[in-house]
Amino acid sequence: MIHKVLDVMALSEEVARDSQSGKLSKQLLAEGQTLYGINPDYPEYLERITPDGRRTLGQWRDGEFDAGFILLYKS
């Protein structure tokens, strides 16, 4: 049996680089994932980005995302 050693530092640097460039977000959205984060223009809300590019602002209530309004642009 061959054991492969994982270079954790190299992996973390790659993830950081892909995250900052937007590559990681694009890949996750292409795989059908929904992303959540902070929109600097509306820091009091969470921003949800769906795989089809829709961006919605809202807040977590009772364990679910409660959409406040949809932003009228796509990335």
PDB file of N, CA and C in Angstrom, residues 3-51:
ATOM      1  N   HIS A   3       1.285   5.244   0.622  1.00  0.00           N
ATOM      2  CA  HIS A   3       0.669   6.361   1.338  1.00  0.00           C
ATOM      3  C   HIS A   3       1.153   7.667   0.718  1.00  0.00           C
ATOM      4  N   LYS A   4       0.210   8.513   0.365  1.00  0.00           N
ATOM      5  CA  LYS A   4       0.551   9.810  -0.209  1.00  0.00           C
ATOM      6  C   LYS A   4       0.504  10.856   0.901  1.00  0.00           C
ATOM      7  N   VAL A   5       1.533  11.680   0.993  1.00  0.00           N
ATOM      8  CA  VAL A   5       1.602  12.710   2.017  1.00  0.00           C
ATOM      9  C   VAL A   5       0.932  13.980   1.488  1.00  0.00           C
ATOM     10  N   LEU A   6       0.057  14.523   2.296  1.00  0.00           N
ATOM     11  CA  LEU A   6      -0.655  15.744   1.942  1.00  0.00           C
ATOM     12  C   LEU A   6       0.133  16.948   2.433  1.00  0.00           C
ATOM     13  N   ASP A   7       0.446  17.857   1.553  1.00  0.00           N
ATOM     14  CA  ASP A   7       1.142  19.091   1.921  1.00  0.00           C
ATOM     15  C   ASP A   7       0.076  20.125   2.299  1.00  0.00           C
ATOM     16  N   VAL A   8      -0.229  20.207   3.574  1.00  0.00           N
ATOM     17  CA  VAL A   8      -1.304  21.055   4.074  1.00  0.00           C
ATOM     18  C   VAL A   8      -1.026  22.530   3.779  1.00  0.00           C
ATOM     19  N   MET A   9       0.202  22.962   3.930  1.00  0.00           N
ATOM     20  CA  MET A   9       0.539  24.369   3.669  1.00  0.00           C
ATOM     21  C   MET A   9       0.320  24.723   2.199  1.00  0.00           C
ATOM     22  N   ALA A  10       0.741  23.858   1.301  1.00  0.00           N
ATOM     23  CA  ALA A  10       0.552  24.112  -0.129  1.00  0.00           C
ATOM     24  C   ALA A  10      -0.936  24.147  -0.469  1.00  0.00           C
ATOM     25  N   LEU A  11      -1.695  23.230   0.123  1.00  0.00           N
ATOM     26  CA  LEU A  11      -3.142  23.197  -0.110  1.00  0.00           C
ATOM     27  C   LEU A  11      -3.809  24.473   0.407  1.00  0.00           C
ATOM     28  N   SER A  12      -3.439  24.914   1.611  1.00  0.00           N
ATOM     29  CA  SER A  12      -4.053  26.131   2.162  1.00  0.00           C
ATOM     30  C   SER A  12      -3.694  27.359   1.334  1.00  0.00           C
ATOM     31  N   GLU A  13      -2.482  27.418   0.809  1.00  0.00           N
ATOM     32  CA  GLU A  13      -2.082  28.534  -0.052  1.00  0.00           C
ATOM     33  C   GLU A  13      -2.871  28.525  -1.352  1.00  0.00           C
ATOM     34  N   GLU A  14      -3.091  27.333  -1.912  1.00  0.00           N
ATOM     35  CA  GLU A  14      -3.874  27.210  -3.137  1.00  0.00           C
ATOM     36  C   GLU A  14      -5.323  27.641  -2.913  1.00  0.00           C
ATOM     37  N   VAL A  15      -5.914  27.211  -1.804  1.00  0.00           N
ATOM     38  CA  VAL A  15      -7.294  27.593  -1.481  1.00  0.00           C
ATOM     39  C   VAL A  15      -7.389  29.102  -1.288  1.00  0.00           C
ATOM     40  N   ALA A  16      -6.445  29.696  -0.572  1.00  0.00           N
ATOM     41  CA  ALA A  16      -6.451  31.145  -0.354  1.00  0.00           C
ATOM     42  C   ALA A  16      -6.334  31.895  -1.679  1.00  0.00           C
ATOM     43  N   ARG A  17      -5.441  31.440  -2.540  1.00  0.00           N
ATOM     44  CA  ARG A  17      -5.233  32.076  -3.847  1.00  0.00           C
ATOM     45  C   ARG A  17      -6.492  31.963  -4.713  1.00  0.00           C
ATOM     46  N   ASP A  18      -7.093  30.767  -4.752  1.00  0.00           N
ATOM     47  CA  ASP A  18      -8.303  30.563  -5.550  1.00  0.00           C
ATOM     48  C   ASP A  18      -9.488  31.331  -4.973  1.00  0.00           C
ATOM     49  N   SER A  19      -9.529  31.462  -3.670  1.00  0.00           N
ATOM     50  CA  SER A  19     -10.605  32.213  -3.023  1.00  0.00           C
ATOM     51  C   SER A  19     -10.507  33.699  -3.367  1.00  0.00           C
ATOM     52  N   GLN A  20      -9.320  34.255  -3.278  1.00  0.00           N
ATOM     53  CA  GLN A  20      -9.133  35.675  -3.569  1.00  0.00           C
ATOM     54  C   GLN A  20      -9.362  36.005  -5.038  1.00  0.00           C
ATOM     55  N   SER A  21      -9.053  35.095  -5.913  1.00  0.00           N
ATOM     56  CA  SER A  21      -9.220  35.352  -7.348  1.00  0.00           C
ATOM     57  C   SER A  21     -10.663  35.167  -7.805  1.00  0.00           C
ATOM     58  N   GLY A  22     -11.483  34.521  -6.962  1.00  0.00           N
ATOM     59  CA  GLY A  22     -12.865  34.231  -7.344  1.00  0.00           C
ATOM     60  C   GLY A  22     -13.020  32.871  -7.999  1.00  0.00           C
ATOM     61  N   LYS A  23     -11.914  32.203  -8.279  1.00  0.00           N
ATOM     62  CA  LYS A  23     -11.952  30.896  -8.949  1.00  0.00           C
ATOM     63  C   LYS A  23     -12.706  29.863  -8.114  1.00  0.00           C
ATOM     64  N   LEU A  24     -12.487  29.876  -6.794  1.00  0.00           N
ATOM     65  CA  LEU A  24     -13.138  28.903  -5.922  1.00  0.00           C
ATOM     66  C   LEU A  24     -14.652  29.104  -5.925  1.00  0.00           C
ATOM     67  N   SER A  25     -15.102  30.345  -5.828  1.00  0.00           N
ATOM     68  CA  SER A  25     -16.545  30.623  -5.851  1.00  0.00           C
ATOM     69  C   SER A  25     -17.163  30.175  -7.168  1.00  0.00           C
ATOM     70  N   LYS A  26     -16.505  30.476  -8.274  1.00  0.00           N
ATOM     71  CA  LYS A  26     -17.017  30.073  -9.584  1.00  0.00           C
ATOM     72  C   LYS A  26     -17.114  28.560  -9.694  1.00  0.00           C
ATOM     73  N   GLN A  27     -16.114  27.868  -9.183  1.00  0.00           N
ATOM     74  CA  GLN A  27     -16.111  26.409  -9.236  1.00  0.00           C
ATOM     75  C   GLN A  27     -17.243  25.838  -8.393  1.00  0.00           C
ATOM     76  N   LEU A  28     -17.403  26.357  -7.178  1.00  0.00           N
ATOM     77  CA  LEU A  28     -18.471  25.858  -6.303  1.00  0.00           C
ATOM     78  C   LEU A  28     -19.852  26.131  -6.895  1.00  0.00           C
ATOM     79  N   LEU A  29     -20.050  27.308  -7.469  1.00  0.00           N
ATOM     80  CA  LEU A  29     -21.335  27.622  -8.104  1.00  0.00           C
ATOM     81  C   LEU A  29     -21.583  26.708  -9.305  1.00  0.00           C
ATOM     82  N   ALA A  30     -20.536  26.440 -10.088  1.00  0.00           N
ATOM     83  CA  ALA A  30     -20.670  25.543 -11.246  1.00  0.00           C
ATOM     84  C   ALA A  30     -21.042  24.133 -10.811  1.00  0.00           C
ATOM     85  N   GLU A  31     -20.646  23.750  -9.608  1.00  0.00           N
ATOM     86  CA  GLU A  31     -20.982  22.430  -9.072  1.00  0.00           C
ATOM     87  C   GLU A  31     -22.370  22.402  -8.429  1.00  0.00           C
ATOM     88  N   GLY A  32     -23.080  23.545  -8.457  1.00  0.00           N
ATOM     89  CA  GLY A  32     -24.436  23.589  -7.924  1.00  0.00           C
ATOM     90  C   GLY A  32     -24.540  24.021  -6.473  1.00  0.00           C
ATOM     91  N   GLN A  33     -23.456  24.497  -5.908  1.00  0.00           N
ATOM     92  CA  GLN A  33     -23.468  24.932  -4.512  1.00  0.00           C
ATOM     93  C   GLN A  33     -24.061  26.348  -4.396  1.00  0.00           C
ATOM     94  N   THR A  34     -24.712  26.622  -3.290  1.00  0.00           N
ATOM     95  CA  THR A  34     -25.177  27.968  -2.956  1.00  0.00           C
ATOM     96  C   THR A  34     -24.176  28.553  -1.979  1.00  0.00           C
ATOM     97  N   LEU A  35     -23.788  29.805  -2.219  1.00  0.00           N
ATOM     98  CA  LEU A  35     -22.780  30.454  -1.388  1.00  0.00           C
ATOM     99  C   LEU A  35     -23.424  31.546  -0.531  1.00  0.00           C
ATOM    100  N   TYR A  36     -22.876  31.758   0.648  1.00  0.00           N
ATOM    101  CA  TYR A  36     -23.328  32.813   1.553  1.00  0.00           C
ATOM    102  C   TYR A  36     -22.128  33.630   1.975  1.00  0.00           C
ATOM    103  N   GLY A  37     -22.328  34.931   2.107  1.00  0.00           N
ATOM    104  CA  GLY A  37     -21.242  35.799   2.536  1.00  0.00           C
ATOM    105  C   GLY A  37     -21.755  37.183   2.846  1.00  0.00           C
ATOM    106  N   ILE A  38     -20.820  38.094   3.011  1.00  0.00           N
ATOM    107  CA  ILE A  38     -21.146  39.481   3.324  1.00  0.00           C
ATOM    108  C   ILE A  38     -20.987  40.315   2.059  1.00  0.00           C
ATOM    109  N   ASN A  39     -21.972  41.174   1.796  1.00  0.00           N
ATOM    110  CA  ASN A  39     -21.880  42.145   0.707  1.00  0.00           C
ATOM    111  C   ASN A  39     -21.417  43.452   1.338  1.00  0.00           C
ATOM    112  N   PRO A  40     -20.270  44.003   0.907  1.00  0.00           N
ATOM    113  CA  PRO A  40     -19.748  45.215   1.541  1.00  0.00           C
ATOM    114  C   PRO A  40     -20.702  46.414   1.453  1.00  0.00           C
ATOM    115  N   ASP A  41     -21.603  46.421   0.472  1.00  0.00           N
ATOM    116  CA  ASP A  41     -22.558  47.523   0.362  1.00  0.00           C
ATOM    117  C   ASP A  41     -23.710  47.393   1.357  1.00  0.00           C
ATOM    118  N   TYR A  42     -23.944  46.184   1.853  1.00  0.00           N
ATOM    119  CA  TYR A  42     -25.048  45.912   2.791  1.00  0.00           C
ATOM    120  C   TYR A  42     -24.536  44.992   3.910  1.00  0.00           C
ATOM    121  N   PRO A  43     -23.612  45.473   4.746  1.00  0.00           N
ATOM    122  CA  PRO A  43     -22.979  44.595   5.739  1.00  0.00           C
ATOM    123  C   PRO A  43     -23.930  44.074   6.825  1.00  0.00           C
ATOM    124  N   GLU A  44     -25.096  44.653   6.943  1.00  0.00           N
ATOM    125  CA  GLU A  44     -26.036  44.182   7.968  1.00  0.00           C
ATOM    126  C   GLU A  44     -26.822  42.952   7.516  1.00  0.00           C
ATOM    127  N   TYR A  45     -26.642  42.559   6.254  1.00  0.00           N
ATOM    128  CA  TYR A  45     -27.337  41.396   5.698  1.00  0.00           C
ATOM    129  C   TYR A  45     -26.337  40.339   5.254  1.00  0.00           C
ATOM    130  N   LEU A  46     -26.821  39.116   5.132  1.00  0.00           N
ATOM    131  CA  LEU A  46     -26.069  38.064   4.454  1.00  0.00           C
ATOM    132  C   LEU A  46     -26.446  38.091   2.984  1.00  0.00           C
ATOM    133  N   GLU A  47     -25.510  37.761   2.131  1.00  0.00           N
ATOM    134  CA  GLU A  47     -25.794  37.670   0.701  1.00  0.00           C
ATOM    135  C   GLU A  47     -25.751  36.203   0.293  1.00  0.00           C
ATOM    136  N   ARG A  48     -26.806  35.760  -0.379  1.00  0.00           N
ATOM    137  CA  ARG A  48     -26.862  34.393  -0.902  1.00  0.00           C
ATOM    138  C   ARG A  48     -26.671  34.473  -2.413  1.00  0.00           C
ATOM    139  N   ILE A  49     -25.771  33.645  -2.936  1.00  0.00           N
ATOM    140  CA  ILE A  49     -25.552  33.571  -4.380  1.00  0.00           C
ATOM    141  C   ILE A  49     -25.900  32.153  -4.808  1.00  0.00           C
ATOM    142  N   THR A  50     -26.856  32.032  -5.708  1.00  0.00           N
ATOM    143  CA  THR A  50     -27.284  30.716  -6.185  1.00  0.00           C
ATOM    144  C   THR A  50     -26.536  30.368  -7.472  1.00  0.00           C
ATOM    145  N   PRO A  51     -26.507  29.089  -7.843  1.00  0.00           N
ATOM    146  CA  PRO A  51     -25.765  28.677  -9.036  1.00  0.00           C
ATOM    147  C   PRO A  51     -26.185  29.406 -10.317  1.00  0.00           C
TER     148      PRO A  51
END
